[in-house]
Amino acid sequence: MAILCFITFLELLIFQSTRQQLLTTRTPARISYTWGLVFIEQRFADKDYLPITGMAEFNKLSAELIFGFGSPAIKENRVTTVQCVSGCGSLRVGAELLAKHDGHHVVYLPEPTYGNHPNLLSAAGLSLKTYRYYDPKTHGLDFQGLLEDLGTASTGAIVLFQASGHNPTGVDPTRQQWEQIRQLVRLRGLLPFFDCAYQGLVSGSLDADAQSIRMFVCDSGECLVAQSYSKTMGLYGERIGSLSIVCKTADVARRVESHLKLVIRPFYSNPPIHGAAIVTAILKDRDLYNEWTTELKAMSDRLAKVRQQLYSALCSRGTPGDWSHIIRQVGMYTFTGLTEEQIDFLTKEYHIYMSSDGRINIGGLSSKAVPYLADAIHNVVTRTI
């Protein structure tokens, strides 16, 4: 029996219950998330080039999704949004803009962070530094270390944050901690750059999972936000995302958009239409939107349920150690706390595969497989005491 705990194909799990209904409906724009079959309204059927900044309606809806409907920053025209090639493309475009036009070329990354973050940012010419984030002793946030490191960061430095569902640790700051971080960032004159890949999948609420970003936007300061629809809509192959930049004034926002065009033009000229059409169809249609948010909540609940099942299974077996971090961590990922030696044993003896740092993707773990995984963890932990 083999368990692949690092599976990232969440679309195999999301939205399957609605497939038949979506395929048989008569409404013009219907999507089968699992199979990637798309029925788009006639106005999306042409193959003309999009503008450099992408589909205008998609950009508008994406900004409203992340900043909230009725956001003052949007109403005041202080936000510029461009369609990008998923989250990675959004991060890279933002990094290129900062490298070309920002006076400071230093970006602070959480330690640890998503494996492609250093590649995306350094390729744009930014210098990388880290700030403390994960505490392996508590399997939680090293909040004091985070504050100390950002407190000594040079004025104007860029700080990368993950909005919610931190990859790879599953550890997020609390609302109160985010407020302290916000105050420190503004006090030190740092520039926040948010990566938002899991909005709605972490807590089941689109608003709650964007709260950290909205706290920074409400103080009228500047920030960048990279959005991805890969996991939240299962649109991996469509590579659809956006970059939004919140500016101090509408005039600055207009000028920033012009510079973004200069960055995008030599990169890929203009983005593809297909993924943007899918997202737009979902976000603008009330029925599709409600169905999508219902499925997001169901998937979020499933992740929380599997976490609880794994924790309970380890507790019922009397597995040595405190495993409460499994249910304290959130989102798709969890750091188990297993050593590299223990992970090697799990691979050889139980055919259980996970990354060498002990991270597992909860989305790739079924309820049926939990007892097998719990037995294996129990045996390897008691064996190495």
mmCIF file of C-alpha atoms in Angstrom:
data_model
loop_
_atom_site.group_PDB
_atom_site.id
_atom_site.type_symbol
_atom_site.label_atom_id
_atom_site.label_comp_id
_atom_site.label_asym_id
_atom_site.label_seq_id
_atom_site.Cartn_x
_atom_site.Cartn_y
_atom_site.Cartn_z
ATOM 1 C CA MET A 1 0.000 0.000 0.000
ATOM 2 C CA ALA A 2 1.431 3.361 -0.966
ATOM 3 C CA ILE A 3 0.376 6.813 0.162
ATOM 4 C CA LEU A 4 1.552 9.892 -1.705
ATOM 5 C CA CYS A 5 1.271 12.577 0.963
ATOM 6 C CA PHE A 6 2.736 15.272 -1.243
ATOM 7 C CA ILE A 7 0.164 15.076 -4.048
ATOM 8 C CA THR A 8 -0.652 18.528 -5.381
ATOM 9 C CA PHE A 9 -3.392 17.629 -7.840
ATOM 10 C CA LEU A 10 -6.176 18.998 -5.686
ATOM 11 C CA GLU A 11 -8.461 19.090 -8.673
ATOM 12 C CA LEU A 12 -8.801 15.319 -8.288
ATOM 13 C CA LEU A 13 -10.594 16.015 -5.026
ATOM 14 C CA ILE A 14 -12.396 19.288 -5.663
ATOM 15 C CA PHE A 15 -15.752 19.800 -7.302
ATOM 16 C CA GLN A 16 -16.370 16.183 -8.357
ATOM 17 C CA SER A 17 -19.860 16.227 -6.879
ATOM 18 C CA THR A 18 -21.039 18.871 -9.344
ATOM 19 C CA ARG A 19 -19.653 17.382 -12.541
ATOM 20 C CA GLN A 20 -22.847 15.822 -13.880
ATOM 21 C CA GLN A 21 -24.965 18.836 -12.970
ATOM 22 C CA LEU A 22 -22.605 21.226 -14.722
ATOM 23 C CA LEU A 23 -22.424 19.112 -17.844
ATOM 24 C CA THR A 24 -26.199 18.828 -18.259
ATOM 25 C CA THR A 25 -27.266 22.397 -17.457
ATOM 26 C CA ARG A 26 -28.601 24.675 -20.193
ATOM 27 C CA THR A 27 -27.015 27.871 -18.922
ATOM 28 C CA PRO A 28 -24.522 29.209 -21.538
ATOM 29 C CA ALA A 29 -21.432 29.361 -19.335
ATOM 30 C CA ARG A 30 -20.892 26.132 -17.399
ATOM 31 C CA ILE A 31 -17.683 24.564 -16.179
ATOM 32 C CA SER A 32 -16.748 21.015 -15.238
ATOM 33 C CA TYR A 33 -13.864 21.707 -12.867
ATOM 34 C CA THR A 34 -12.671 18.127 -12.634
ATOM 35 C CA TRP A 35 -12.550 17.409 -16.348
ATOM 36 C CA GLY A 36 -11.629 20.859 -17.524
ATOM 37 C CA LEU A 37 -14.505 20.968 -20.023
ATOM 38 C CA VAL A 38 -15.524 24.548 -20.553
ATOM 39 C CA PHE A 39 -18.624 26.014 -22.135
ATOM 40 C CA ILE A 40 -18.021 29.738 -22.489
ATOM 41 C CA GLU A 41 -20.489 32.373 -23.636
ATOM 42 C CA GLN A 42 -20.293 33.324 -27.289
ATOM 43 C CA ARG A 43 -18.451 36.549 -26.578
ATOM 44 C CA PHE A 44 -15.494 34.532 -25.301
ATOM 45 C CA ALA A 45 -15.402 32.333 -28.420
ATOM 46 C CA ASP A 46 -13.162 34.614 -30.484
ATOM 47 C CA LYS A 47 -9.391 34.227 -30.483
ATOM 48 C CA ASP A 48 -8.373 37.863 -30.709
ATOM 49 C CA TYR A 49 -5.431 39.066 -28.637
ATOM 50 C CA LEU A 50 -6.206 40.415 -25.201
ATOM 51 C CA PRO A 51 -4.684 43.756 -24.179
ATOM 52 C CA ILE A 52 -1.279 43.650 -22.508
ATOM 53 C CA THR A 53 -2.935 43.923 -19.090
ATOM 54 C CA GLY A 54 -5.384 41.113 -19.863
ATOM 55 C CA MET A 55 -9.165 40.839 -19.713
ATOM 56 C CA ALA A 56 -10.542 43.980 -18.067
ATOM 57 C CA GLU A 57 -13.559 42.278 -16.511
ATOM 58 C CA PHE A 58 -11.388 39.518 -15.076
ATOM 59 C CA ASN A 59 -9.079 42.106 -13.524
ATOM 60 C CA LYS A 60 -11.982 43.983 -11.973
ATOM 61 C CA LEU A 61 -13.555 40.852 -10.494
ATOM 62 C CA SER A 62 -10.214 39.563 -9.210
ATOM 63 C CA ALA A 63 -9.498 42.829 -7.407
ATOM 64 C CA GLU A 64 -12.951 42.771 -5.815
ATOM 65 C CA LEU A 65 -12.473 39.164 -4.731
ATOM 66 C CA ILE A 66 -9.215 39.832 -2.919
ATOM 67 C CA PHE A 67 -9.853 43.346 -1.556
ATOM 68 C CA GLY A 68 -13.581 42.984 -0.947
ATOM 69 C CA PHE A 69 -16.611 44.390 -2.719
ATOM 70 C CA GLY A 70 -16.796 48.098 -1.974
ATOM 71 C CA SER A 71 -13.115 48.368 -1.056
ATOM 72 C CA PRO A 72 -12.186 52.065 -0.616
ATOM 73 C CA ALA A 73 -8.936 51.498 -2.501
ATOM 74 C CA ILE A 74 -10.872 50.262 -5.535
ATOM 75 C CA LYS A 75 -13.454 53.050 -5.308
ATOM 76 C CA GLU A 76 -10.659 55.625 -5.171
ATOM 77 C CA ASN A 77 -8.968 54.059 -8.228
ATOM 78 C CA ARG A 78 -5.814 53.375 -6.231
ATOM 79 C CA VAL A 79 -5.600 49.764 -7.408
ATOM 80 C CA THR A 80 -4.141 48.599 -10.690
ATOM 81 C CA THR A 81 -4.633 44.941 -11.615
ATOM 82 C CA VAL A 82 -3.146 42.972 -14.486
ATOM 83 C CA GLN A 83 -3.850 39.431 -15.612
ATOM 84 C CA CYS A 84 -0.812 37.201 -15.270
ATOM 85 C CA VAL A 85 0.314 33.626 -15.814
ATOM 86 C CA SER A 86 -0.977 32.167 -12.539
ATOM 87 C CA GLY A 87 0.610 32.940 -9.164
ATOM 88 C CA CYS A 88 4.206 32.367 -10.219
ATOM 89 C CA GLY A 89 3.820 34.685 -13.197
ATOM 90 C CA SER A 90 2.199 37.310 -10.984
ATOM 91 C CA LEU A 91 5.093 37.154 -8.536
ATOM 92 C CA ARG A 92 7.647 37.383 -11.308
ATOM 93 C CA VAL A 93 5.975 40.385 -12.966
ATOM 94 C CA GLY A 94 5.791 42.136 -9.595
ATOM 95 C CA ALA A 95 9.433 41.330 -8.901
ATOM 96 C CA GLU A 96 10.497 42.673 -12.311
ATOM 97 C CA LEU A 97 8.611 45.901 -11.694
ATOM 98 C CA LEU A 98 10.246 46.363 -8.297
ATOM 99 C CA ALA A 99 13.701 45.513 -9.623
ATOM 100 C CA LYS A 100 13.385 48.096 -12.388
ATOM 101 C CA HIS A 101 11.685 50.937 -10.556
ATOM 102 C CA ASP A 102 12.003 50.472 -6.793
ATOM 103 C CA GLY A 103 14.978 52.033 -5.031
ATOM 104 C CA HIS A 104 15.599 48.972 -2.851
ATOM 105 C CA HIS A 105 16.361 45.582 -4.331
ATOM 106 C CA VAL A 106 16.223 43.519 -1.142
ATOM 107 C CA VAL A 107 13.334 41.159 -0.431
ATOM 108 C CA TYR A 108 12.799 39.271 2.829
ATOM 109 C CA LEU A 109 11.318 35.770 2.583
ATOM 110 C CA PRO A 110 9.896 33.694 5.433
ATOM 111 C CA GLU A 111 12.042 30.771 6.527
ATOM 112 C CA PRO A 112 10.887 28.355 5.182
ATOM 113 C CA THR A 113 8.788 29.331 2.178
ATOM 114 C CA TYR A 114 7.397 27.926 -1.072
ATOM 115 C CA GLY A 115 10.314 26.415 -2.983
ATOM 116 C CA ASN A 116 9.873 28.537 -6.107
ATOM 117 C CA HIS A 117 9.772 31.892 -4.295
ATOM 118 C CA PRO A 118 13.574 32.330 -4.242
ATOM 119 C CA ASN A 119 13.827 31.408 -7.925
ATOM 120 C CA LEU A 120 11.109 33.817 -9.042
ATOM 121 C CA LEU A 121 12.408 36.782 -7.078
ATOM 122 C CA SER A 122 16.147 36.325 -7.580
ATOM 123 C CA ALA A 123 15.656 35.844 -11.344
ATOM 124 C CA ALA A 124 14.329 39.401 -11.443
ATOM 125 C CA GLY A 125 17.534 40.669 -9.850
ATOM 126 C CA LEU A 126 16.309 41.067 -6.274
ATOM 127 C CA SER A 127 18.637 40.192 -3.393
ATOM 128 C CA LEU A 128 17.218 37.637 -0.997
ATOM 129 C CA LYS A 129 17.211 37.667 2.782
ATOM 130 C CA THR A 130 15.091 35.673 5.212
ATOM 131 C CA TYR A 131 13.124 36.361 8.357
ATOM 132 C CA ARG A 132 12.354 33.803 11.028
ATOM 133 C CA TYR A 133 8.927 32.245 10.654
ATOM 134 C CA TYR A 134 8.604 28.586 11.638
ATOM 135 C CA ASP A 135 9.653 27.317 15.060
ATOM 136 C CA PRO A 136 10.477 23.572 14.844
ATOM 137 C CA LYS A 137 10.348 23.243 18.631
ATOM 138 C CA THR A 138 6.690 24.306 18.877
ATOM 139 C CA HIS A 139 5.694 23.471 15.289
ATOM 140 C CA GLY A 140 4.205 26.962 15.269
ATOM 141 C CA LEU A 141 5.070 30.557 14.465
ATOM 142 C CA ASP A 142 8.320 32.083 15.694
ATOM 143 C CA PHE A 143 6.535 35.372 16.185
ATOM 144 C CA GLN A 144 9.193 37.040 18.289
ATOM 145 C CA GLY A 145 11.897 36.081 15.806
ATOM 146 C CA LEU A 146 9.754 37.423 12.963
ATOM 147 C CA LEU A 147 9.319 40.778 14.688
ATOM 148 C CA GLU A 148 13.018 41.023 15.522
ATOM 149 C CA ASP A 149 14.127 40.286 11.963
ATOM 150 C CA LEU A 150 11.668 42.662 10.294
ATOM 151 C CA GLY A 151 12.443 45.250 12.954
ATOM 152 C CA THR A 152 16.040 45.387 11.723
ATOM 153 C CA ALA A 153 15.196 45.310 7.997
ATOM 154 C CA SER A 154 16.362 48.331 6.038
ATOM 155 C CA THR A 155 13.775 50.978 5.225
ATOM 156 C CA GLY A 156 12.182 50.363 1.839
ATOM 157 C CA ALA A 157 12.919 46.635 1.777
ATOM 158 C CA ILE A 158 10.297 44.306 0.304
ATOM 159 C CA VAL A 159 8.736 41.665 2.543
ATOM 160 C CA LEU A 160 7.043 38.614 1.081
ATOM 161 C CA PHE A 161 4.048 37.324 3.038
ATOM 162 C CA GLN A 162 1.708 34.426 2.363
ATOM 163 C CA ALA A 163 -1.834 35.633 2.931
ATOM 164 C CA SER A 164 -3.156 32.371 4.411
ATOM 165 C CA GLY A 165 -2.443 28.646 4.393
ATOM 166 C CA HIS A 166 1.338 29.082 4.565
ATOM 167 C CA ASN A 167 3.205 26.718 2.248
ATOM 168 C CA PRO A 168 4.956 24.565 3.424
ATOM 169 C CA THR A 169 4.259 24.832 7.174
ATOM 170 C CA GLY A 170 0.499 25.362 7.509
ATOM 171 C CA VAL A 171 1.294 27.981 10.161
ATOM 172 C CA ASP A 172 -0.481 31.351 9.908
ATOM 173 C CA PRO A 173 -0.302 34.388 12.223
ATOM 174 C CA THR A 174 -3.437 35.188 14.204
ATOM 175 C CA ARG A 175 -5.417 38.316 13.419
ATOM 176 C CA GLN A 176 -3.807 40.064 16.404
ATOM 177 C CA GLN A 177 -0.345 39.031 15.231
ATOM 178 C CA TRP A 178 -1.075 40.271 11.719
ATOM 179 C CA GLU A 179 -1.999 43.643 13.189
ATOM 180 C CA GLN A 180 1.340 43.830 15.014
ATOM 181 C CA ILE A 181 3.114 42.849 11.807
ATOM 182 C CA ARG A 182 1.239 45.530 9.889
ATOM 183 C CA GLN A 183 2.169 48.210 12.394
ATOM 184 C CA LEU A 184 5.830 47.183 12.291
ATOM 185 C CA VAL A 185 5.927 47.081 8.490
ATOM 186 C CA ARG A 186 4.465 50.579 8.238
ATOM 187 C CA LEU A 187 6.689 51.903 11.023
ATOM 188 C CA ARG A 188 9.814 50.580 9.327
ATOM 189 C CA GLY A 189 8.713 51.745 5.853
ATOM 190 C CA LEU A 190 8.747 48.235 4.377
ATOM 191 C CA LEU A 191 6.831 47.209 1.254
ATOM 192 C CA PRO A 192 4.536 44.164 1.688
ATOM 193 C CA PHE A 193 4.187 41.726 -1.206
ATOM 194 C CA PHE A 194 1.462 39.105 -0.629
ATOM 195 C CA ASP A 195 1.242 35.717 -2.283
ATOM 196 C CA CYS A 196 -2.392 34.548 -2.176
ATOM 197 C CA ALA A 197 -2.845 31.039 -3.576
ATOM 198 C CA TYR A 198 -5.451 29.489 -1.268
ATOM 199 C CA GLN A 199 -8.196 32.066 -0.719
ATOM 200 C CA GLY A 200 -11.257 30.195 0.548
ATOM 201 C CA LEU A 201 -9.522 26.833 0.961
ATOM 202 C CA VAL A 202 -7.992 27.595 4.358
ATOM 203 C CA SER A 203 -10.946 28.671 6.487
ATOM 204 C CA GLY A 204 -13.732 28.060 3.997
ATOM 205 C CA SER A 205 -14.333 31.822 3.816
ATOM 206 C CA LEU A 206 -13.055 34.014 0.995
ATOM 207 C CA ASP A 207 -13.195 37.046 3.265
ATOM 208 C CA ALA A 208 -11.410 35.466 6.227
ATOM 209 C CA ASP A 209 -8.574 34.133 4.075
ATOM 210 C CA ALA A 210 -7.990 37.614 2.605
ATOM 211 C CA GLN A 211 -8.148 39.401 5.953
ATOM 212 C CA SER A 212 -4.382 39.850 6.296
ATOM 213 C CA ILE A 213 -4.238 41.640 2.939
ATOM 214 C CA ARG A 214 -7.233 43.841 3.667
ATOM 215 C CA MET A 215 -5.684 44.982 6.944
ATOM 216 C CA PHE A 216 -2.771 46.440 4.998
ATOM 217 C CA VAL A 217 -5.031 47.981 2.361
ATOM 218 C CA CYS A 218 -7.244 49.692 4.949
ATOM 219 C CA ASP A 219 -4.380 51.832 6.238
ATOM 220 C CA SER A 220 -4.041 53.480 2.800
ATOM 221 C CA GLY A 221 -0.485 52.234 2.399
ATOM 222 C CA GLU A 222 1.055 50.499 -0.582
ATOM 223 C CA CYS A 223 1.228 46.747 -1.182
ATOM 224 C CA LEU A 224 1.395 44.140 -3.935
ATOM 225 C CA VAL A 225 -0.791 41.040 -4.177
ATOM 226 C CA ALA A 226 -0.216 38.006 -6.406
ATOM 227 C CA GLN A 227 -3.343 35.882 -6.916
ATOM 228 C CA SER A 228 -3.661 32.347 -8.270
ATOM 229 C CA TYR A 229 -6.742 30.374 -9.290
ATOM 230 C CA SER A 230 -4.899 27.069 -9.691
ATOM 231 C CA LYS A 231 -5.999 25.476 -6.435
ATOM 232 C CA THR A 232 -9.064 27.526 -5.601
ATOM 233 C CA MET A 233 -10.742 26.657 -8.908
ATOM 234 C CA GLY A 234 -8.706 23.643 -9.954
ATOM 235 C CA LEU A 235 -7.419 25.575 -12.975
ATOM 236 C CA TYR A 236 -3.851 24.286 -12.963
ATOM 237 C CA GLY A 237 -3.312 23.951 -16.695
ATOM 238 C CA GLU A 238 -4.945 27.276 -17.534
ATOM 239 C CA ARG A 239 -2.211 29.159 -15.611
ATOM 240 C CA ILE A 240 -4.467 32.005 -14.570
ATOM 241 C CA GLY A 241 -3.753 34.618 -11.935
ATOM 242 C CA SER A 242 -3.415 38.331 -11.379
ATOM 243 C CA LEU A 243 -1.152 40.947 -9.875
ATOM 244 C CA SER A 244 -2.745 43.853 -8.024
ATOM 245 C CA ILE A 245 -0.828 46.847 -6.769
ATOM 246 C CA VAL A 246 -2.384 49.187 -4.231
ATOM 247 C CA CYS A 247 -1.000 52.716 -4.555
ATOM 248 C CA LYS A 248 -1.305 55.877 -2.495
ATOM 249 C CA THR A 249 -3.129 57.842 -5.190
ATOM 250 C CA ALA A 250 -5.056 57.218 -8.399
ATOM 251 C CA ASP A 251 -2.392 59.079 -10.366
ATOM 252 C CA VAL A 252 0.335 56.771 -9.077
ATOM 253 C CA ALA A 253 -1.830 53.755 -9.950
ATOM 254 C CA ARG A 254 -2.148 54.942 -13.562
ATOM 255 C CA ARG A 255 1.603 55.395 -13.844
ATOM 256 C CA VAL A 256 2.263 51.991 -12.270
ATOM 257 C CA GLU A 257 -0.016 50.383 -14.861
ATOM 258 C CA SER A 258 2.036 51.972 -17.641
ATOM 259 C CA HIS A 259 5.217 50.533 -16.156
ATOM 260 C CA LEU A 260 3.569 47.128 -15.805
ATOM 261 C CA LYS A 261 2.820 47.172 -19.528
ATOM 262 C CA LEU A 262 6.501 47.821 -20.207
ATOM 263 C CA VAL A 263 7.396 44.817 -18.044
ATOM 264 C CA ILE A 264 4.822 42.441 -19.549
ATOM 265 C CA ARG A 265 5.314 43.333 -23.222
ATOM 266 C CA PRO A 266 8.800 41.727 -23.609
ATOM 267 C CA PHE A 267 7.821 38.820 -21.322
ATOM 268 C CA TYR A 268 4.806 37.316 -23.064
ATOM 269 C CA SER A 269 3.251 40.293 -24.864
ATOM 270 C CA ASN A 270 -0.271 39.589 -23.577
ATOM 271 C CA PRO A 271 -1.921 36.805 -21.557
ATOM 272 C CA PRO A 272 -4.150 33.976 -22.854
ATOM 273 C CA ILE A 273 -7.916 34.315 -22.917
ATOM 274 C CA HIS A 274 -9.149 30.869 -21.858
ATOM 275 C CA GLY A 275 -8.433 30.822 -18.111
ATOM 276 C CA ALA A 276 -9.572 34.400 -17.654
ATOM 277 C CA ALA A 277 -12.855 33.568 -19.406
ATOM 278 C CA ILE A 278 -13.483 30.660 -17.031
ATOM 279 C CA VAL A 279 -12.818 32.702 -13.897
ATOM 280 C CA THR A 280 -14.879 35.615 -15.187
ATOM 281 C CA ALA A 281 -17.818 33.339 -15.989
ATOM 282 C CA ILE A 282 -17.775 31.970 -12.426
ATOM 283 C CA LEU A 283 -17.291 35.233 -10.568
ATOM 284 C CA LYS A 284 -19.968 37.170 -12.463
ATOM 285 C CA ASP A 285 -22.686 34.505 -12.409
ATOM 286 C CA ARG A 286 -24.503 34.323 -9.065
ATOM 287 C CA ASP A 287 -25.399 30.644 -9.341
ATOM 288 C CA LEU A 288 -21.913 29.575 -10.384
ATOM 289 C CA TYR A 289 -20.335 31.803 -7.748
ATOM 290 C CA ASN A 290 -22.523 30.368 -4.991
ATOM 291 C CA GLU A 291 -21.842 26.827 -6.162
ATOM 292 C CA TRP A 292 -18.110 27.502 -6.231
ATOM 293 C CA THR A 293 -18.014 28.987 -2.715
ATOM 294 C CA THR A 294 -20.082 26.057 -1.420
ATOM 295 C CA GLU A 295 -17.559 23.631 -2.888
ATOM 296 C CA LEU A 296 -14.667 25.640 -1.435
ATOM 297 C CA LYS A 297 -16.218 25.384 2.024
ATOM 298 C CA ALA A 298 -16.775 21.651 1.573
ATOM 299 C CA MET A 299 -13.147 21.140 0.567
ATOM 300 C CA SER A 300 -11.883 23.262 3.457
ATOM 301 C CA ASP A 301 -14.037 21.251 5.853
ATOM 302 C CA ARG A 302 -12.654 18.029 4.419
ATOM 303 C CA LEU A 303 -9.083 19.175 5.017
ATOM 304 C CA ALA A 304 -9.930 20.057 8.630
ATOM 305 C CA LYS A 305 -11.718 16.719 9.071
ATOM 306 C CA VAL A 306 -8.717 14.716 7.853
ATOM 307 C CA ARG A 307 -6.426 16.704 10.157
ATOM 308 C CA GLN A 308 -8.654 15.852 13.108
ATOM 309 C CA GLN A 309 -8.813 12.191 12.080
ATOM 310 C CA LEU A 310 -5.028 11.902 11.869
ATOM 311 C CA TYR A 311 -4.552 13.664 15.207
ATOM 312 C CA SER A 312 -7.167 11.482 16.914
ATOM 313 C CA ALA A 313 -5.674 8.335 15.416
ATOM 314 C CA LEU A 314 -2.216 9.169 16.775
ATOM 315 C CA CYS A 315 -3.643 10.022 20.183
ATOM 316 C CA SER A 316 -5.671 6.802 20.372
ATOM 317 C CA ARG A 317 -2.538 4.792 19.634
ATOM 318 C CA GLY A 318 -0.621 6.581 22.363
ATOM 319 C CA THR A 319 1.992 7.789 19.918
ATOM 320 C CA PRO A 320 4.737 9.518 21.919
ATOM 321 C CA GLY A 321 4.898 13.300 21.597
ATOM 322 C CA ASP A 322 2.482 16.196 21.204
ATOM 323 C CA TRP A 323 0.682 16.002 17.857
ATOM 324 C CA SER A 324 -1.655 18.955 18.406
ATOM 325 C CA HIS A 325 0.222 20.946 15.765
ATOM 326 C CA ILE A 326 -1.570 18.850 13.136
ATOM 327 C CA ILE A 327 -4.887 20.484 14.056
ATOM 328 C CA ARG A 328 -3.361 23.865 14.899
ATOM 329 C CA GLN A 329 -1.830 24.181 11.453
ATOM 330 C CA VAL A 330 -4.207 25.090 8.641
ATOM 331 C CA GLY A 331 -4.753 24.747 4.922
ATOM 332 C CA MET A 332 -3.378 22.118 2.593
ATOM 333 C CA TYR A 333 -0.026 21.519 4.255
ATOM 334 C CA THR A 334 1.310 20.382 7.583
ATOM 335 C CA PHE A 335 4.801 19.917 8.991
ATOM 336 C CA THR A 336 4.681 16.565 10.776
ATOM 337 C CA GLY A 337 7.869 17.067 12.779
ATOM 338 C CA LEU A 338 9.255 13.729 11.591
ATOM 339 C CA THR A 339 13.003 13.509 11.071
ATOM 340 C CA GLU A 340 14.660 12.656 7.782
ATOM 341 C CA GLU A 341 15.663 9.259 9.200
ATOM 342 C CA GLN A 342 12.051 8.537 10.181
ATOM 343 C CA ILE A 343 10.821 9.592 6.748
ATOM 344 C CA ASP A 344 13.309 7.248 5.065
ATOM 345 C CA PHE A 345 12.012 4.394 7.227
ATOM 346 C CA LEU A 346 8.400 5.183 6.284
ATOM 347 C CA THR A 347 9.358 5.101 2.619
ATOM 348 C CA LYS A 348 11.260 1.824 2.778
ATOM 349 C CA GLU A 349 8.983 -0.092 5.130
ATOM 350 C CA TYR A 350 5.533 1.367 4.436
ATOM 351 C CA HIS A 351 5.855 2.915 0.964
ATOM 352 C CA ILE A 352 4.728 6.266 2.367
ATOM 353 C CA TYR A 353 6.286 9.174 0.523
ATOM 354 C CA MET A 354 6.682 12.732 1.732
ATOM 355 C CA SER A 355 9.247 15.491 1.346
ATOM 356 C CA SER A 356 12.405 15.150 3.426
ATOM 357 C CA ASP A 357 11.426 18.061 5.674
ATOM 358 C CA GLY A 358 8.365 16.162 6.889
ATOM 359 C CA ARG A 359 5.765 18.151 4.982
ATOM 360 C CA ILE A 360 2.624 16.390 3.838
ATOM 361 C CA ASN A 361 -0.210 17.644 1.679
ATOM 362 C CA ILE A 362 -3.395 16.994 3.648
ATOM 363 C CA GLY A 363 -5.316 17.259 0.375
ATOM 364 C CA GLY A 364 -3.625 14.055 -0.796
ATOM 365 C CA LEU A 365 -4.621 12.081 2.307
ATOM 366 C CA SER A 366 -7.979 10.289 2.338
ATOM 367 C CA SER A 367 -9.924 9.352 5.449
ATOM 368 C CA LYS A 368 -9.566 5.703 4.448
ATOM 369 C CA ALA A 369 -5.764 5.965 4.460
ATOM 370 C CA VAL A 370 -5.498 7.730 7.835
ATOM 371 C CA PRO A 371 -5.289 4.529 9.975
ATOM 372 C CA TYR A 372 -2.475 3.136 7.826
ATOM 373 C CA LEU A 373 -0.527 6.396 8.055
ATOM 374 C CA ALA A 374 -1.136 6.662 11.808
ATOM 375 C CA ASP A 375 0.077 3.077 12.364
ATOM 376 C CA ALA A 376 3.214 3.790 10.365
ATOM 377 C CA ILE A 377 3.981 7.041 12.197
ATOM 378 C CA HIS A 378 3.337 5.372 15.549
ATOM 379 C CA ASN A 379 5.713 2.529 14.727
ATOM 380 C CA VAL A 380 8.500 4.727 13.424
ATOM 381 C CA VAL A 381 8.292 7.133 16.375
ATOM 382 C CA THR A 382 8.290 4.401 19.028
ATOM 383 C CA ARG A 383 11.082 2.640 17.178
ATOM 384 C CA THR A 384 13.389 5.671 17.292
ATOM 385 C CA ILE A 385 12.777 6.753 20.912
#
